[in-house]
Short mmCIF file of N, CA and C in Angstrom, two decimals:
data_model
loop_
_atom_site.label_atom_id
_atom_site.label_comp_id
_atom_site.label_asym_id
_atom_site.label_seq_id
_atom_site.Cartn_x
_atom_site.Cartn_y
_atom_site.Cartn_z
N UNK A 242 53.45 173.65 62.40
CA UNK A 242 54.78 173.32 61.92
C UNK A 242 54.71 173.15 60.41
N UNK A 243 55.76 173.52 59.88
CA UNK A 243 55.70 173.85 58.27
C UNK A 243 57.14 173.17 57.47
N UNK A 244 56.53 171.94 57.38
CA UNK A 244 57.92 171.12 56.71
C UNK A 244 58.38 171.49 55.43
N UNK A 245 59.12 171.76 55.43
CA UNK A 245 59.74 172.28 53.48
C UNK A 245 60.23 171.42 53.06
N UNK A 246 61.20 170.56 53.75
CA UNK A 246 61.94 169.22 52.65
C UNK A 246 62.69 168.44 54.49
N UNK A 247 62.24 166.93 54.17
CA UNK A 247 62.93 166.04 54.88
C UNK A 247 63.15 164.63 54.14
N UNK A 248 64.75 165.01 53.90
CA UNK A 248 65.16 163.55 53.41
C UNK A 248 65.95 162.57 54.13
N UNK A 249 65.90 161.24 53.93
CA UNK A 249 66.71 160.43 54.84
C UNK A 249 67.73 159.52 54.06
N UNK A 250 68.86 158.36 54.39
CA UNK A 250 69.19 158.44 53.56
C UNK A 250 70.19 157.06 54.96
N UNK A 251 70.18 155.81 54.02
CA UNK A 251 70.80 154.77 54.67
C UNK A 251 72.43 154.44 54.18
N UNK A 252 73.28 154.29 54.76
CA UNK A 252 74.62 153.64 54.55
C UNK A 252 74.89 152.59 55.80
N UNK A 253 75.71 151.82 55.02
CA UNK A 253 76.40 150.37 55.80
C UNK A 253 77.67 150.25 55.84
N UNK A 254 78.13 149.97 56.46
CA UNK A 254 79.65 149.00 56.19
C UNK A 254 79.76 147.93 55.89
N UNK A 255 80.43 147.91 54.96
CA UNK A 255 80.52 146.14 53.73
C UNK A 255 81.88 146.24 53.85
N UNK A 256 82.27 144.73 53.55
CA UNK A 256 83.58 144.37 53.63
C UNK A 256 83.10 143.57 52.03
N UNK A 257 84.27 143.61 51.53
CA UNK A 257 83.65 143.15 49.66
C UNK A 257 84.30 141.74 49.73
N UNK A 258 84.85 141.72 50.26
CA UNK A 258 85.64 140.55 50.34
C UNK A 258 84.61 138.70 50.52
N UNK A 259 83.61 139.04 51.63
CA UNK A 259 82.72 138.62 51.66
C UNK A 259 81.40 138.39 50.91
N UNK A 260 81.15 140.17 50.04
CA UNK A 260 80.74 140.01 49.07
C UNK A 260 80.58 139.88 47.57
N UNK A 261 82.04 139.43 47.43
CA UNK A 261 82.62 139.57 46.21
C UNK A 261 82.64 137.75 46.39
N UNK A 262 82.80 137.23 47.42
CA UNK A 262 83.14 135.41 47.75
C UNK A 262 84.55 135.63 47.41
N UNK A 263 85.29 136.32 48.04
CA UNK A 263 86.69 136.26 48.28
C UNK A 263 87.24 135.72 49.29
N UNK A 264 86.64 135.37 50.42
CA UNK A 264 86.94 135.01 52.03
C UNK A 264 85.50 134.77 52.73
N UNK A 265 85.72 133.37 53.00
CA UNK A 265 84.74 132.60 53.20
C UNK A 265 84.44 132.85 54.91
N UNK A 266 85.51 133.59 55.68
CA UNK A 266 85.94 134.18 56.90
C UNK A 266 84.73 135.39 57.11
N UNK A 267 84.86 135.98 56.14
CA UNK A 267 84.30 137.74 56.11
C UNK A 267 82.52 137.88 55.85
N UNK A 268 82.25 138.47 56.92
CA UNK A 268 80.38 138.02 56.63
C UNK A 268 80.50 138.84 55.54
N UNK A 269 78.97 138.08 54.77
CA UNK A 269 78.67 138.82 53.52
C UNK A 269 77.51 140.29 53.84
N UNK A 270 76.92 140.50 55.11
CA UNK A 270 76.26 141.90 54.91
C UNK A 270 76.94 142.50 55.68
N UNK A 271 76.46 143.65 56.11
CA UNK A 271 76.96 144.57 56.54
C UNK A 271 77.00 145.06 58.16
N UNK A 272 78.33 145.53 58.28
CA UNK A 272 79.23 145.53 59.85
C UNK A 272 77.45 146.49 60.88
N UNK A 273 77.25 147.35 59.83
CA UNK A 273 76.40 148.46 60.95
C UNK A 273 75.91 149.13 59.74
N UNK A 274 74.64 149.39 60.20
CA UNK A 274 73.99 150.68 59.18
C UNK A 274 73.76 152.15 59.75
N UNK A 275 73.28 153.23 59.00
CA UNK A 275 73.55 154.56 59.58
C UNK A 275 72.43 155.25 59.07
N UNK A 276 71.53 155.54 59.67
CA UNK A 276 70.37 156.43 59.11
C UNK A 276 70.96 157.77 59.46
N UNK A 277 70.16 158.79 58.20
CA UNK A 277 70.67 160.14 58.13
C UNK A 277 69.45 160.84 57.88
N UNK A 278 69.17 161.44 58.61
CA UNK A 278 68.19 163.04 58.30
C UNK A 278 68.16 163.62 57.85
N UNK A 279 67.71 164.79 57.07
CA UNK A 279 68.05 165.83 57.03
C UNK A 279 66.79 166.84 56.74
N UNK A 280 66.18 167.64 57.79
CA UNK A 280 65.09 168.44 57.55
C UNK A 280 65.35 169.89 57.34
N UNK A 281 64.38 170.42 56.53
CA UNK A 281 64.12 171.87 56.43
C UNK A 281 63.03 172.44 57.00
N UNK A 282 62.88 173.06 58.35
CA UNK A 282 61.56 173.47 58.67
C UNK A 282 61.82 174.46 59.78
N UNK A 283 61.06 175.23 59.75
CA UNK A 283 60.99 176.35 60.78
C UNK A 283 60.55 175.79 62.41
N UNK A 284 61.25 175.04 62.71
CA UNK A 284 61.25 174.60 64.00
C UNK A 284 62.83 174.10 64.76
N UNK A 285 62.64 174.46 65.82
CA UNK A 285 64.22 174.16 67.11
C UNK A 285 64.75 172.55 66.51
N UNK A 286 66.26 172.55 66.85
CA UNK A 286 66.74 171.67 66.94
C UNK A 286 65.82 170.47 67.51
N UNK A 287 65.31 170.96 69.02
CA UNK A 287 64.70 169.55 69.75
C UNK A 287 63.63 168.80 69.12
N UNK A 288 62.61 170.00 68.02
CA UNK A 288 61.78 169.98 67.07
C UNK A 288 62.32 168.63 66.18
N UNK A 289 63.27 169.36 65.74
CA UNK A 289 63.58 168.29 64.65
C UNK A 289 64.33 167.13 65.56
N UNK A 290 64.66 166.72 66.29
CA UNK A 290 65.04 165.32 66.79
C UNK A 290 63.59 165.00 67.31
N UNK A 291 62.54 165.24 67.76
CA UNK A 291 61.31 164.58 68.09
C UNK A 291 60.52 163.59 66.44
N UNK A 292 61.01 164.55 65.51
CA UNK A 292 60.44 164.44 64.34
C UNK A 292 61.75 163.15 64.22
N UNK A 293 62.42 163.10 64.22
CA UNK A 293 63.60 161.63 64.05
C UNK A 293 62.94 160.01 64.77
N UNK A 294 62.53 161.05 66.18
CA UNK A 294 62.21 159.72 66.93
C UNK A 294 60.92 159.14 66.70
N UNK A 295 60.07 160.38 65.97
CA UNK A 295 58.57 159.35 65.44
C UNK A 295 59.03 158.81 64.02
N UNK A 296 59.81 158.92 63.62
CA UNK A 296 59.66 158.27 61.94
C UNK A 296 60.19 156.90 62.15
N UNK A 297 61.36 157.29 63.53
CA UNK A 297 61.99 155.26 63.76
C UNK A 297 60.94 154.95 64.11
N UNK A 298 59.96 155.26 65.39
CA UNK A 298 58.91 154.30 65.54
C UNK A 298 57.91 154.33 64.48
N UNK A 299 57.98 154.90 63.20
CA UNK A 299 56.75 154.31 62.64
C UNK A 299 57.21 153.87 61.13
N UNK A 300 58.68 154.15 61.08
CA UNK A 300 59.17 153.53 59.73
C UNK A 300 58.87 151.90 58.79
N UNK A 301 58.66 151.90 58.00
CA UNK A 301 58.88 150.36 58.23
C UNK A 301 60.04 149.62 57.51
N UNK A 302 60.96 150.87 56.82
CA UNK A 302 62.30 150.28 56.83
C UNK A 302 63.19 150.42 57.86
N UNK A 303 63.10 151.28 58.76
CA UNK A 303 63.89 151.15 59.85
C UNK A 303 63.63 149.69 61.01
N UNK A 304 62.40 149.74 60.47
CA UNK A 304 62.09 148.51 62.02
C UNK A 304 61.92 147.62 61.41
N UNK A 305 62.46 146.99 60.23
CA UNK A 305 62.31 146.03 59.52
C UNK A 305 63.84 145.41 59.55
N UNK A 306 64.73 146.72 59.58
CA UNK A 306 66.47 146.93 59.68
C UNK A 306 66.75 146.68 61.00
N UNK A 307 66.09 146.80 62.15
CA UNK A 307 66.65 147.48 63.43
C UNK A 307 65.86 145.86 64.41
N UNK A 308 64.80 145.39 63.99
CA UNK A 308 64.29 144.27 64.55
C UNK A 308 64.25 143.06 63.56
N UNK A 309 64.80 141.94 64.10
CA UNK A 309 64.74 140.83 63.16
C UNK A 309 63.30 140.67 63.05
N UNK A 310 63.33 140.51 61.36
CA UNK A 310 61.71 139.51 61.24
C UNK A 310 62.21 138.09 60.07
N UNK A 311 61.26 137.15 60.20
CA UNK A 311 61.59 136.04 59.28
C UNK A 311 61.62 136.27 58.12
N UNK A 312 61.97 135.81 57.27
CA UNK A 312 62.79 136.06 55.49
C UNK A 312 62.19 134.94 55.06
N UNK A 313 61.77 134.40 53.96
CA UNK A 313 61.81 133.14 53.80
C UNK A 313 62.26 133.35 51.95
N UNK A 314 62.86 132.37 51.35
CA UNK A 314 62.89 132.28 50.00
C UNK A 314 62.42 131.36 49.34
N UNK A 315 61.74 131.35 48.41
CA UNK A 315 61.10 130.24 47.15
C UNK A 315 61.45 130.90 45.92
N UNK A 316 61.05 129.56 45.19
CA UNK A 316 61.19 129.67 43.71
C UNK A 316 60.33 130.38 42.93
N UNK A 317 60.01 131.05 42.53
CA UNK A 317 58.67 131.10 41.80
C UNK A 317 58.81 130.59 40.52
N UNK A 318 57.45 129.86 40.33
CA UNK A 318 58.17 129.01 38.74
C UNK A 318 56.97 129.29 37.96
N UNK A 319 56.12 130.19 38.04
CA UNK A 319 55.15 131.13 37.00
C UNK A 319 56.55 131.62 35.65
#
C-alpha cells in the first residue's frame, strides 16, 4: 500500500456565548467534535476506512478527546 497524502482535521460546536462569559446558562466547550480524513492512496474505499479505524485506536488526540482522562492545573511560579 502506497500512501501519498493523509490529512485529518478536527471541528467542534461552540456556542460563544459561553465562551465569550455572556450566559452563565451556556457551557463553555464544545456541543460535539468531528474528525475528518482525508487520504490519497491507491487503495478501495474499505482500504481507506480500515486505515480510519487504526489511527482512532492508536491516536492520542483522538483518545485523549473521545475518553475522559484527569486534567489537573497549577501554577508554575519558575
Amino acid at each position: 500500500m502506497e500512501l501519498k497524502k493523509v490529512e485529518s482535521g478536527y471541528e467542534g460546536a461552540l456556542d460563544f456565548r459561553g465562551f465569550l462569559g455572556i450566559s452563565e446558562e451556556v457551557p463553555v466547550g464544545c456541543k460535539n467534535i468531528r474528525v475528518y480524513f482525508k487520504i490519497e492512496a491507491d487503495v478501495s474505499e474499505d482500504q481507506k476506512e480500515e486505515l480510519i479505524r487504526i489511527a482512532q485506536k492508536y491516536s492520542p488526540v483522538f483518545n485523549s478527546l473521545a475518553k475522559p482522562i484527569p486534567v489537573s492545573v497549577q501554577l508554575d511560579s519558575q
